Tab-separated table of C-alpha atoms and ligand atoms in Angstrom:
chain	number	residue	atom	x	y	z
P	1	UNK	CA	10.816	-7.689	-11.603
P	2	UNK	CA	11.199	-9.348	-8.231
P	3	UNK	CA	13.619	-11.624	-6.414
P	4	UNK	CA	11.393	-14.697	-5.991
P	5	UNK	CA	12.782	-17.186	-8.468
P	6	UNK	CA	13.188	-20.941	-8.796
P	7	UNK	CA	16.662	-22.365	-8.464
P	8	UNK	CA	16.914	-25.993	-9.436
P	9	UNK	CA	13.155	-26.207	-9.093
P	10	UNK	CA	13.057	-24.773	-5.545
P	11	UNK	CA	11.448	-21.360	-4.952
P	12	UNK	CA	13.843	-18.888	-3.400
P	13	UNK	CA	13.406	-15.488	-1.836
P	14	UNK	CA	16.708	-13.938	-2.909
P	15	UNK	CA	19.236	-16.583	-1.767
P	16	UNK	CA	16.997	-18.268	0.794
P	17	UNK	CA	14.870	-21.326	0.013
P	18	UNK	CA	11.267	-20.512	0.902
P	19	UNK	CA	10.822	-24.042	2.289
P	20	UNK	CA	13.640	-23.387	4.790
P	21	UNK	CA	11.772	-20.368	6.122
P	22	UNK	CA	8.585	-22.440	6.341
P	23	UNK	CA	10.425	-25.129	8.299
P	24	UNK	CA	11.634	-22.579	10.869
P	25	UNK	CA	8.700	-20.194	11.065
P	26	UNK	CA	5.728	-22.443	10.272
P	27	UNK	CA	2.993	-21.579	7.779
P	28	UNK	CA	1.294	-19.368	6.794
P	29	UNK	CA	3.633	-16.362	6.700
P	30	UNK	CA	4.484	-13.308	4.635
P	31	UNK	CA	7.989	-12.974	3.234
P	32	UNK	CA	9.440	-9.769	1.777
P	33	UNK	CA	12.543	-9.248	-0.316
P	34	UNK	CA	14.812	-6.359	0.660
P	35	UNK	CA	16.319	-6.301	-2.836
P	36	UNK	CA	12.911	-5.936	-4.495
P	37	UNK	CA	11.811	-3.189	-2.106
P	38	UNK	CA	15.070	-1.364	-2.769
P	39	UNK	CA	14.811	-1.791	-6.508
P	40	UNK	CA	11.243	-0.491	-6.729
P	41	UNK	CA	11.999	2.547	-4.568
P	42	UNK	CA	15.082	3.274	-6.666
P	43	UNK	CA	13.100	3.040	-9.922
P	44	UNK	CA	10.917	5.909	-8.718
P	45	UNK	CA	13.773	8.145	-7.581
P	46	UNK	CA	15.531	7.547	-10.902
P	47	UNK	CA	12.315	8.224	-12.832
P	48	UNK	CA	11.883	11.618	-11.148
P	49	UNK	CA	15.494	12.764	-11.340
P	50	UNK	CA	16.712	15.409	-11.947
P	51	UNK	CA	13.553	17.139	-10.666
P	52	UNK	CA	13.794	18.018	-6.974
P	53	UNK	CA	11.624	15.327	-5.423
P	54	UNK	CA	10.777	13.070	-2.510
P	55	UNK	CA	9.309	9.582	-2.868
P	56	UNK	CA	7.033	9.129	0.160
P	57	UNK	CA	6.234	5.462	0.659
P	58	UNK	CA	2.510	4.936	1.412
P	59	UNK	CA	2.851	3.110	4.720
P	60	UNK	CA	-0.690	1.842	4.526
P	61	UNK	CA	0.389	-0.726	1.939
P	62	UNK	CA	3.011	-2.390	4.156
P	63	UNK	CA	3.725	-0.908	7.540
P	64	UNK	CA	6.202	-3.223	9.255
P	65	UNK	CA	8.809	-1.019	10.945
P	66	UNK	CA	11.712	-3.069	9.553
P	67	UNK	CA	10.494	-2.383	6.014
P	68	UNK	CA	10.074	1.307	6.826
P	69	UNK	CA	13.612	1.423	8.200
P	70	UNK	CA	14.973	-0.189	5.045
P	71	UNK	CA	13.226	2.375	2.834
P	72	UNK	CA	13.873	5.275	5.201
P	73	UNK	CA	17.599	4.486	5.213
P	74	UNK	CA	17.548	4.744	1.412
P	75	UNK	CA	16.219	8.290	1.802
P	76	UNK	CA	12.507	7.627	1.326
P	77	UNK	CA	9.888	9.846	2.841
P	78	UNK	CA	6.701	8.368	4.294
P	79	UNK	CA	3.032	9.053	3.612
P	80	UNK	CA	1.008	8.398	6.770
P	81	UNK	CA	-2.749	8.471	7.294
P	82	UNK	CA	-3.082	7.996	11.051
P	83	UNK	CA	-1.342	8.694	14.328
P	84	UNK	CA	-0.445	5.011	14.382
P	85	UNK	CA	1.320	5.194	11.031
P	86	UNK	CA	3.058	8.418	12.093
P	87	UNK	CA	4.400	6.578	15.150
P	88	UNK	CA	5.613	3.719	12.948
P	89	UNK	CA	7.524	6.115	10.675
P	90	UNK	CA	9.166	7.751	13.683
P	91	UNK	CA	9.974	4.355	15.233
P	92	UNK	CA	11.721	3.451	11.960
P	93	UNK	CA	13.950	6.505	12.373
P	94	UNK	CA	12.395	8.613	9.623
P	95	UNK	CA	12.651	12.329	10.479
P	96	UNK	CA	9.452	14.415	10.564
P	97	UNK	CA	10.878	16.490	7.736
P	98	UNK	CA	10.266	13.483	5.468
P	99	UNK	CA	6.765	12.565	6.704
P	100	UNK	CA	3.598	13.786	4.981
P	101	UNK	CA	0.216	13.343	6.679
P	102	UNK	CA	-2.730	12.465	4.419
P	103	UNK	CA	-6.279	11.358	5.202
P	104	UNK	CA	-9.819	12.763	5.383
P	105	UNK	CA	-10.347	12.419	9.117
P	106	UNK	CA	-7.278	13.623	10.991
P	107	UNK	CA	-8.151	14.234	14.631
P	108	UNK	CA	-6.814	17.132	16.679
P	109	UNK	CA	-4.750	14.646	18.721
P	110	UNK	CA	-3.138	13.378	15.526
P	111	UNK	CA	-2.419	16.946	14.407
P	112	UNK	CA	-0.756	17.737	17.761
P	113	UNK	CA	1.279	14.536	17.629
P	114	UNK	CA	2.677	15.411	14.196
P	115	UNK	CA	3.286	19.077	15.019
P	116	UNK	CA	5.177	18.106	18.164
P	117	UNK	CA	7.203	15.375	16.489
P	118	UNK	CA	7.858	17.267	13.258
P	119	UNK	CA	6.061	17.057	9.939
P	120	UNK	CA	6.903	17.934	6.367
P	121	UNK	CA	3.328	18.856	5.522
P	122	UNK	CA	-0.302	18.033	6.146
P	123	UNK	CA	-2.355	17.251	3.047
P	124	UNK	CA	-5.606	18.894	4.114
P	125	UNK	CA	-8.817	17.485	2.693
P	126	UNK	CA	-11.630	19.832	3.787
P	127	UNK	CA	-12.483	23.280	5.099
P	128	UNK	CA	-13.351	22.090	8.624
P	129	UNK	CA	-9.967	20.347	8.721
P	130	UNK	CA	-8.236	23.609	7.688
P	131	UNK	CA	-9.880	25.421	10.585
P	132	UNK	CA	-9.126	22.671	13.103
P	133	UNK	CA	-5.467	22.482	12.057
P	134	UNK	CA	-5.080	26.263	12.232
P	135	UNK	CA	-6.534	26.278	15.755
P	136	UNK	CA	-4.334	23.415	16.944
P	137	UNK	CA	-1.150	24.923	15.455
P	138	UNK	CA	-1.933	28.434	16.767
P	139	UNK	CA	-2.576	27.080	20.266
P	140	UNK	CA	0.868	25.445	20.101
P	141	UNK	CA	2.428	28.735	18.945
P	142	UNK	CA	3.420	27.314	15.580
P	143	UNK	CA	2.245	27.160	11.979
P	144	UNK	CA	1.449	23.990	10.055
P	145	UNK	CA	2.835	23.613	6.514
P	146	UNK	CA	0.012	22.460	4.261
P	147	UNK	CA	-1.041	21.466	0.807
P	148	UNK	CA	-4.732	21.143	0.009
P	149	UNK	CA	-5.894	17.956	-1.658
P	150	UNK	CA	-7.948	18.762	-4.703
P	151	UNK	CA	-10.360	16.344	-6.268
P	152	UNK	CA	-9.860	16.733	-10.028
P	153	UNK	CA	-12.973	14.757	-11.028
P	154	UNK	CA	-11.043	12.274	-13.124
P	155	UNK	CA	-12.057	8.671	-13.681
P	156	UNK	CA	-9.104	6.520	-12.597
P	157	UNK	CA	-10.624	3.482	-14.344
P	158	UNK	CA	-9.827	1.166	-11.478
P	159	UNK	CA	-11.891	-0.899	-8.999
P	160	UNK	CA	-14.713	1.271	-7.624
P	161	UNK	CA	-13.621	0.689	-4.015
P	162	UNK	CA	-10.192	2.212	-4.623
P	163	UNK	CA	-10.989	5.106	-6.991
P	164	UNK	CA	-10.697	8.437	-5.181
P	165	UNK	CA	-10.638	11.217	-7.769
P	166	UNK	CA	-14.286	11.458	-8.820
P	167	UNK	CA	-16.765	14.105	-7.622
P	168	UNK	CA	-18.754	11.577	-5.618
P	169	UNK	CA	-15.738	10.320	-3.623
P	170	UNK	CA	-15.153	11.582	-0.079
P	171	UNK	CA	-11.635	12.829	-0.856
P	172	UNK	CA	-10.267	16.349	-1.273
P	173	UNK	CA	-12.043	19.564	-2.177
P	174	UNK	CA	-13.571	20.009	-5.634
P	175	UNK	CA	-10.965	21.544	-7.896
P	176	UNK	CA	-13.599	24.051	-9.058
P	177	UNK	CA	-13.680	25.530	-5.536
P	178	UNK	CA	-9.917	25.649	-5.061
P	179	UNK	CA	-9.541	29.454	-5.321
P	180	UNK	CA	-12.080	30.011	-2.591
P	181	UNK	CA	-10.611	27.407	-0.253
P	182	UNK	CA	-6.991	28.545	-0.771
P	183	UNK	CA	-8.130	32.127	-0.039
P	184	UNK	CA	-9.588	30.974	3.268
P	185	UNK	CA	-6.468	28.947	4.101
P	186	UNK	CA	-4.241	31.958	3.436
P	187	UNK	CA	-6.175	33.968	6.038
P	188	UNK	CA	-5.982	31.367	8.796
P	189	UNK	CA	-3.212	32.219	11.270
P	190	UNK	CA	-1.932	28.718	12.021
P	191	UNK	CA	-1.298	27.616	8.440
P	192	UNK	CA	1.416	28.076	5.865
P	193	UNK	CA	0.221	27.133	2.391
P	194	UNK	CA	3.012	25.567	0.350
P	195	UNK	CA	1.423	23.495	-2.375
P	196	UNK	CA	-1.211	21.268	-3.922
P	197	UNK	CA	-1.976	17.588	-3.353
P	198	UNK	CA	-3.839	15.141	-5.567
P	199	UNK	CA	-4.380	11.366	-5.463
P	200	UNK	CA	-6.889	9.814	-7.836
P	201	UNK	CA	-6.891	6.149	-6.896
P	202	UNK	CA	-4.972	2.931	-6.637
P	203	UNK	CA	-3.969	0.102	-9.001
P	204	UNK	CA	-4.152	2.346	-12.085
P	205	UNK	CA	-3.094	0.407	-15.145
P	206	UNK	CA	-3.052	3.324	-17.598
P	207	UNK	CA	-1.260	6.660	-17.509
P	208	UNK	CA	-4.048	8.646	-19.113
P	209	UNK	CA	-6.034	9.384	-15.913
P	210	UNK	CA	-2.814	10.630	-14.241
P	211	UNK	CA	-2.185	12.831	-17.253
P	212	UNK	CA	-5.623	14.416	-17.025
P	213	UNK	CA	-5.259	15.018	-13.298
P	214	UNK	CA	-1.718	16.418	-13.460
P	215	UNK	CA	-2.633	18.811	-16.292
P	216	UNK	CA	-5.421	20.153	-14.107
P	217	UNK	CA	-2.940	20.544	-11.244
P	218	UNK	CA	-0.538	22.425	-13.542
P	219	UNK	CA	-3.302	24.873	-14.562
P	220	UNK	CA	-4.315	25.273	-10.940
P	221	UNK	CA	-0.725	26.012	-9.913
P	222	UNK	CA	-0.586	28.959	-12.305
P	223	UNK	CA	-3.999	30.224	-11.250
P	224	UNK	CA	-3.247	30.040	-7.516
P	225	UNK	CA	0.097	31.740	-8.028
P	226	UNK	CA	-1.634	34.566	-9.901
P	227	UNK	CA	-3.948	34.867	-6.902
P	228	UNK	CA	-0.939	35.428	-4.678
P	229	UNK	CA	-0.331	31.974	-3.184
P	230	UNK	CA	3.028	30.308	-2.895
P	231	UNK	CA	2.859	26.956	-4.656
P	232	UNK	CA	6.322	25.450	-4.349
P	233	UNK	CA	5.441	21.789	-3.826
P	234	UNK	CA	3.179	19.350	-5.664
P	235	UNK	CA	2.208	16.062	-4.048
P	236	UNK	CA	0.979	13.882	-6.898
P	237	UNK	CA	-0.212	10.919	-4.811
P	238	UNK	CA	0.320	7.231	-5.473
P	239	UNK	CA	-1.617	4.705	-7.452
P	240	UNK	CA	0.583	3.233	-10.163
P	241	UNK	CA	-0.609	-0.350	-10.658
P	242	UNK	CA	1.306	-3.629	-10.747
P	243	UNK	CA	0.952	-6.744	-12.924
P	244	UNK	CA	-1.047	-9.097	-10.692
P	245	UNK	CA	-1.554	-11.510	-13.578
P	246	UNK	CA	1.861	-11.935	-15.054
P	247	UNK	CA	0.535	-13.786	-18.033
P	248	UNK	CA	-1.637	-10.964	-19.345
P	249	UNK	CA	-0.984	-7.552	-17.837
P	250	UNK	CA	1.753	-4.992	-18.241
P	251	UNK	CA	0.928	-1.710	-16.499
P	252	UNK	CA	3.105	1.317	-17.266
P	253	UNK	CA	6.532	1.434	-15.666
P	254	UNK	CA	7.786	4.017	-13.150
P	255	UNK	CA	10.047	5.365	-15.888
P	256	UNK	CA	7.029	6.219	-18.109
P	257	UNK	CA	5.189	7.644	-15.127
P	258	UNK	CA	8.201	9.846	-14.326
P	259	UNK	CA	8.313	11.068	-17.925
P	260	UNK	CA	4.625	11.957	-17.692
P	261	UNK	CA	5.237	13.934	-14.498
P	262	UNK	CA	8.073	15.851	-16.132
P	263	UNK	CA	5.917	16.575	-19.162
P	264	UNK	CA	2.863	17.783	-17.243
P	265	UNK	CA	4.284	19.629	-14.211
P	266	UNK	CA	8.066	19.613	-14.684
P	267	UNK	CA	8.153	23.214	-15.978
P	268	UNK	CA	6.585	24.721	-12.853
P	269	UNK	CA	9.728	24.783	-10.726
P	270	UNK	CA	7.996	22.875	-7.937
P	271	UNK	CA	9.417	20.219	-5.692
P	272	UNK	CA	7.607	16.984	-6.569
P	273	UNK	CA	6.370	14.410	-4.105
P	274	UNK	CA	4.764	11.098	-4.941
P	275	UNK	CA	3.180	8.570	-2.574
P	276	UNK	CA	3.535	5.118	-4.123
P	277	UNK	CA	2.631	2.139	-1.969
P	278	UNK	CA	1.701	-0.893	-4.026
P	279	UNK	CA	4.359	-0.534	-6.708
P	280	UNK	CA	7.094	-0.579	-4.078
P	281	UNK	CA	5.678	-3.249	-1.763
P	282	UNK	CA	3.282	-5.367	-3.854
P	283	UNK	CA	5.633	-7.601	-5.771
P	284	UNK	CA	8.135	-7.481	-2.915
P	285	UNK	CA	6.097	-9.977	-0.916
P	286	UNK	CA	4.721	-13.508	-1.015
P	287	UNK	CA	2.169	-15.149	1.213
P	288	UNK	CA	3.349	-18.708	1.798
P	289	UNK	CA	0.807	-21.328	2.773
P	290	UNK	CA	0.482	-25.095	3.118
P	291	UNK	CA	-2.125	-27.432	1.674
P	292	UNK	CA	-4.190	-28.955	4.494
P	293	UNK	CA	-6.484	-31.111	2.370
P	294	UNK	CA	-7.356	-31.775	-1.223
P	295	UNK	CA	-11.099	-32.291	-1.241
P	296	UNK	CA	-12.827	-33.642	-4.284
P	297	UNK	CA	-16.168	-31.867	-4.623
P	298	UNK	CA	-19.042	-32.635	-6.975
P	299	UNK	CA	-18.237	-29.747	-9.277
P	300	UNK	CA	-14.753	-28.634	-8.289
P	301	UNK	CA	-11.754	-29.937	-6.486
P	302	UNK	CA	-10.885	-27.799	-3.492
P	303	UNK	CA	-7.399	-27.026	-2.376
P	304	UNK	CA	-7.912	-26.212	1.300
P	305	UNK	CA	-4.881	-24.236	2.455
P	306	UNK	CA	-3.854	-22.912	5.850
P	307	UNK	CA	-4.011	-19.225	4.830
P	308	UNK	CA	-7.431	-17.621	4.719
P	309	UNK	CA	-9.328	-14.433	3.964
P	310	UNK	CA	-8.320	-13.030	7.339
P	311	UNK	CA	-4.649	-13.232	6.266
P	312	UNK	CA	-5.118	-11.905	2.702
P	313	UNK	CA	-8.507	-10.285	2.199
P	314	UNK	CA	-8.001	-8.841	-1.300
P	315	UNK	CA	-9.560	-11.722	-3.287
P	316	UNK	CA	-12.723	-11.793	-1.191
P	317	UNK	CA	-12.931	-8.006	-0.781
P	318	UNK	CA	-12.149	-6.803	-4.303
P	319	UNK	CA	-12.319	-10.003	-6.331
P	320	UNK	CA	-8.566	-9.508	-6.734
P	321	UNK	CA	-6.375	-11.978	-8.587
P	322	UNK	CA	-3.123	-13.238	-7.046
P	323	UNK	CA	-0.944	-15.636	-8.998
P	324	UNK	CA	-0.399	-18.861	-7.062
P	325	UNK	CA	2.740	-20.910	-7.561
P	326	UNK	CA	4.058	-24.125	-6.012
P	327	UNK	CA	7.134	-23.811	-3.807
P	328	UNK	CA	8.564	-26.862	-5.549
P	329	UNK	CA	8.402	-26.154	-9.253
P	330	UNK	CA	6.219	-28.455	-11.323
P	331	UNK	CA	7.972	-30.655	-13.851
P	332	UNK	CA	7.672	-29.199	-17.329
P	333	UNK	CA	5.562	-32.093	-18.606
P	334	UNK	CA	2.996	-31.981	-15.772
P	335	UNK	CA	-0.567	-31.226	-16.873
P	336	UNK	CA	-2.287	-28.607	-14.715
P	337	UNK	CA	-5.342	-29.400	-12.651
P	338	UNK	CA	-8.115	-26.858	-11.910
P	339	UNK	CA	-8.616	-26.146	-8.207
P	340	UNK	CA	-10.794	-23.860	-6.164
P	341	UNK	CA	-8.214	-22.529	-3.712
P	342	UNK	CA	-9.907	-21.854	-0.376
P	343	UNK	CA	-9.043	-21.190	3.258
P	344	UNK	CA	-10.438	-22.731	6.436
P	345	UNK	CA	-12.652	-19.748	7.402
P	346	UNK	CA	-16.346	-20.499	7.654
P	347	UNK	CA	-17.536	-18.385	4.728
P	348	UNK	CA	-17.900	-19.161	1.058
P	349	UNK	CA	-16.190	-15.796	0.489
P	350	UNK	CA	-13.002	-17.345	1.850
P	351	UNK	CA	-11.985	-18.238	-1.676
P	352	UNK	CA	-8.659	-17.165	-3.171
P	353	UNK	CA	-9.269	-18.483	-6.674
P	354	UNK	CA	-11.829	-20.508	-8.591
P	355	UNK	CA	-10.931	-23.178	-11.164
P	356	UNK	CA	-7.287	-22.085	-11.057
P	357	UNK	CA	-5.035	-24.309	-13.175
P	358	UNK	CA	-2.155	-25.450	-10.963
P	359	UNK	CA	0.271	-28.300	-10.997
P	360	UNK	CA	-1.297	-31.205	-9.064
P	361	UNK	CA	-0.792	-30.682	-5.330
P	362	UNK	CA	-1.075	-32.874	-2.273
P	363	UNK	CA	-1.388	-32.488	1.494
P	364	UNK	CA	1.533	-30.612	3.084
P	365	UNK	CA	2.710	-29.111	-0.208
P	366	UNK	CA	3.702	-25.460	0.042
P	367	UNK	CA	2.289	-22.778	-2.263
P	368	UNK	CA	2.955	-19.058	-2.572
P	369	UNK	CA	0.587	-16.228	-3.422
P	370	UNK	CA	2.453	-13.659	-5.450
P	371	UNK	CA	2.108	-9.878	-5.268
P	372	UNK	CA	1.029	-10.101	-1.646
P	373	UNK	CA	3.386	-7.502	-0.168
P	374	UNK	CA	0.934	-4.623	-0.529
P	375	UNK	CA	-2.361	-4.531	1.364
P	376	UNK	CA	-1.758	-8.076	2.623
P	377	UNK	CA	-0.426	-8.170	6.170
P	378	UNK	CA	-1.739	-4.671	6.884
P	379	UNK	CA	-5.336	-5.674	6.166
P	380	UNK	CA	-5.191	-8.937	8.115
P	381	UNK	CA	-7.544	-9.646	10.979
P	382	UNK	CA	-8.030	-12.335	13.599
P	383	UNK	CA	-11.391	-13.457	12.214
P	384	UNK	CA	-12.205	-16.995	13.376
P	385	UNK	CA	-9.654	-16.357	16.179
P	386	UNK	CA	-6.803	-17.060	13.815
P	387	UNK	CA	-3.589	-15.419	15.055
P	388	UNK	CA	-2.019	-12.763	12.791
P	389	UNK	CA	0.645	-14.474	10.743
P	390	UNK	CA	4.376	-13.723	10.928
P	391	UNK	CA	6.266	-11.431	8.580
P	392	UNK	CA	9.772	-12.338	7.435
P	393	UNK	CA	12.342	-10.146	5.690
P	394	UNK	CA	15.011	-11.637	3.449
P	395	UNK	CA	18.221	-9.920	2.414
P	396	UNK	CA	20.660	-11.940	0.314
P	397	UNK	CA	21.155	-15.206	2.221
P	398	UNK	CA	19.810	-13.939	5.550
P	399	UNK	CA	16.283	-13.861	6.861
P	400	UNK	CA	14.663	-12.599	10.022
P	401	UNK	CA	11.200	-12.701	11.517
P	402	UNK	CA	10.156	-9.045	11.597
P	403	UNK	CA	6.846	-9.764	13.276
P	404	UNK	CA	6.409	-12.907	15.300
P	405	UNK	CA	3.301	-15.030	15.346
P	406	UNK	CA	1.452	-14.187	18.570
P	407	UNK	CA	0.689	-17.012	20.974
P	408	UNK	CA	-2.888	-18.011	21.659
P	409	UNK	CA	-2.308	-16.743	25.187
P	410	UNK	CA	-1.359	-13.270	23.873
P	411	UNK	CA	-4.519	-13.239	21.835
P	412	UNK	CA	-6.907	-14.438	24.509
P	413	UNK	CA	-5.371	-12.272	27.229
P	414	UNK	CA	-6.472	-9.130	25.428
P	415	UNK	CA	-10.056	-9.878	26.418
P	416	UNK	CA	-11.174	-9.150	29.970
P	417	UNK	CA	-14.150	-10.523	31.826
P	418	UNK	CA	-15.752	-7.764	33.969
P	419	UNK	CA	-15.851	-8.421	37.711
P	420	UNK	CA	-19.637	-8.132	37.740
P	421	UNK	CA	-20.100	-11.014	35.321
F	1	LIG	N1	-1.751	8.184	-1.204
F	1	LIG	C1	-3.015	8.175	-0.757
F	1	LIG	C2	-3.600	9.418	-0.276
F	1	LIG	C3	-3.749	6.971	-0.765
F	1	LIG	O1	-5.010	6.970	-0.328
F	1	LIG	C4	-3.159	5.779	-1.250
F	1	LIG	C5	-3.884	4.511	-1.262
F	1	LIG	C6	-1.819	5.839	-1.691
F	1	LIG	C7	-1.155	7.062	-1.662
F	1	LIG	C8	-1.066	4.644	-2.195
F	1	LIG	O2	-1.646	4.101	-3.338
F	1	LIG	P1	-0.883	2.916	-4.097
F	1	LIG	O3	0.374	3.481	-4.690
F	1	LIG	O4	-0.596	1.853	-3.100
F	1	LIG	O5	-1.851	2.480	-5.118
F	1	LIG	N2	-6.632	-1.900	-0.063
F	1	LIG	C9	-6.671	-1.638	-1.485
F	1	LIG	C10	-5.906	-0.395	-1.873
F	1	LIG	C11	-6.338	0.862	-1.135
F	1	LIG	C12	-5.539	2.076	-1.516
F	1	LIG	C13	-5.847	3.198	-0.608
F	1	LIG	N3	-5.094	4.385	-0.805
F	1	LIG	C14	-6.169	-2.874	-2.236
F	1	LIG	O6	-5.828	-3.866	-1.599
F	1	LIG	O7	-6.133	-2.878	-3.472
């Protein structure tokens, strides 16, 4: 469920007409709903209660500091994967005690930054990283709380570019070698082992792969405990998928996912962490765009819109589907027309949808891409020297620009011409 609904045929974000935002901010832009973000976060905390738990929002999916503040104020933790994301979490007022640091390539500078600023735990992904972290923490006269990310060799049955839990992925240590690696970690002076971490992939539309992975984690917990390790925390990663195509998909709900967690690891007496990104942010955001031209081609009719692959890369990168809706609702009797929806970037890959049935549209009409809150703005680039587009947050009848559109001057001034040229 989200808070982007038609009222009298006009698309609203909560109580604000999307066209009013477009008139003030210009297109294209991202708009997020505070109520939807809140609702999705709350669904997870409710699903995990009464287990002791922390829902750590995966910042990589939507990292605007205003959004992080909203979630942080609700009590959310944050899952960060870079020094930059760590800084964002801190800037949003989230205490280090609620920040977990994931990622396969943490640098020593990033480790120092988090140890100085405070960190709940590092999710360590390799033996060299264990040694580096121990050295950094020891040199600072402290110890780093850690879990070790295990790779359970489970097929997440999702897009190959976002599956992470198979043997041939770069993530974690093989679960078969866990005893050995935990034994080494326990000997290193700068580390305090507190738990296990697992994350098998993103946009999972079935619970079964989670079930397989979490059962393996439960077995491992008992084994590591019998080997003398303290396992008091389980970080179970993110990955629960969302319905991108409303007409024909219904992935499991947070409630069912919570029940699965209770069933598989609830008896272990561990504190549970999860790292959802997409399910909290995905359907909390729209990308709003304007039709520049309708071009009648030989085979298809093209809807050329002012958003492009640099603003929302998911369709061209993963072949991802985003529902597209008109900002002014079509009359019930209108017959749809099939359009190829494309952006202005000079690549055939700059295609959002092919032969998509939509109500007939004309120049200057506004459209919205649904489910664009996750991995939208954060993956944007300035390809074709197109400025990054603004982000807007709506709460009830108020809205605010939470990232302004840069000026062309801002963009061009980042380049410097060397004196010797
Ligand atoms: N935790 C870790 C360690 C992760 O690597 C990820 C996502 C998450 C949590 C959050 O997963 P989520 O709940 O959002 O599925 N750009 C791709 C998705 C990449 C996901 C990367 N890791 C896309 O647009 O589909």
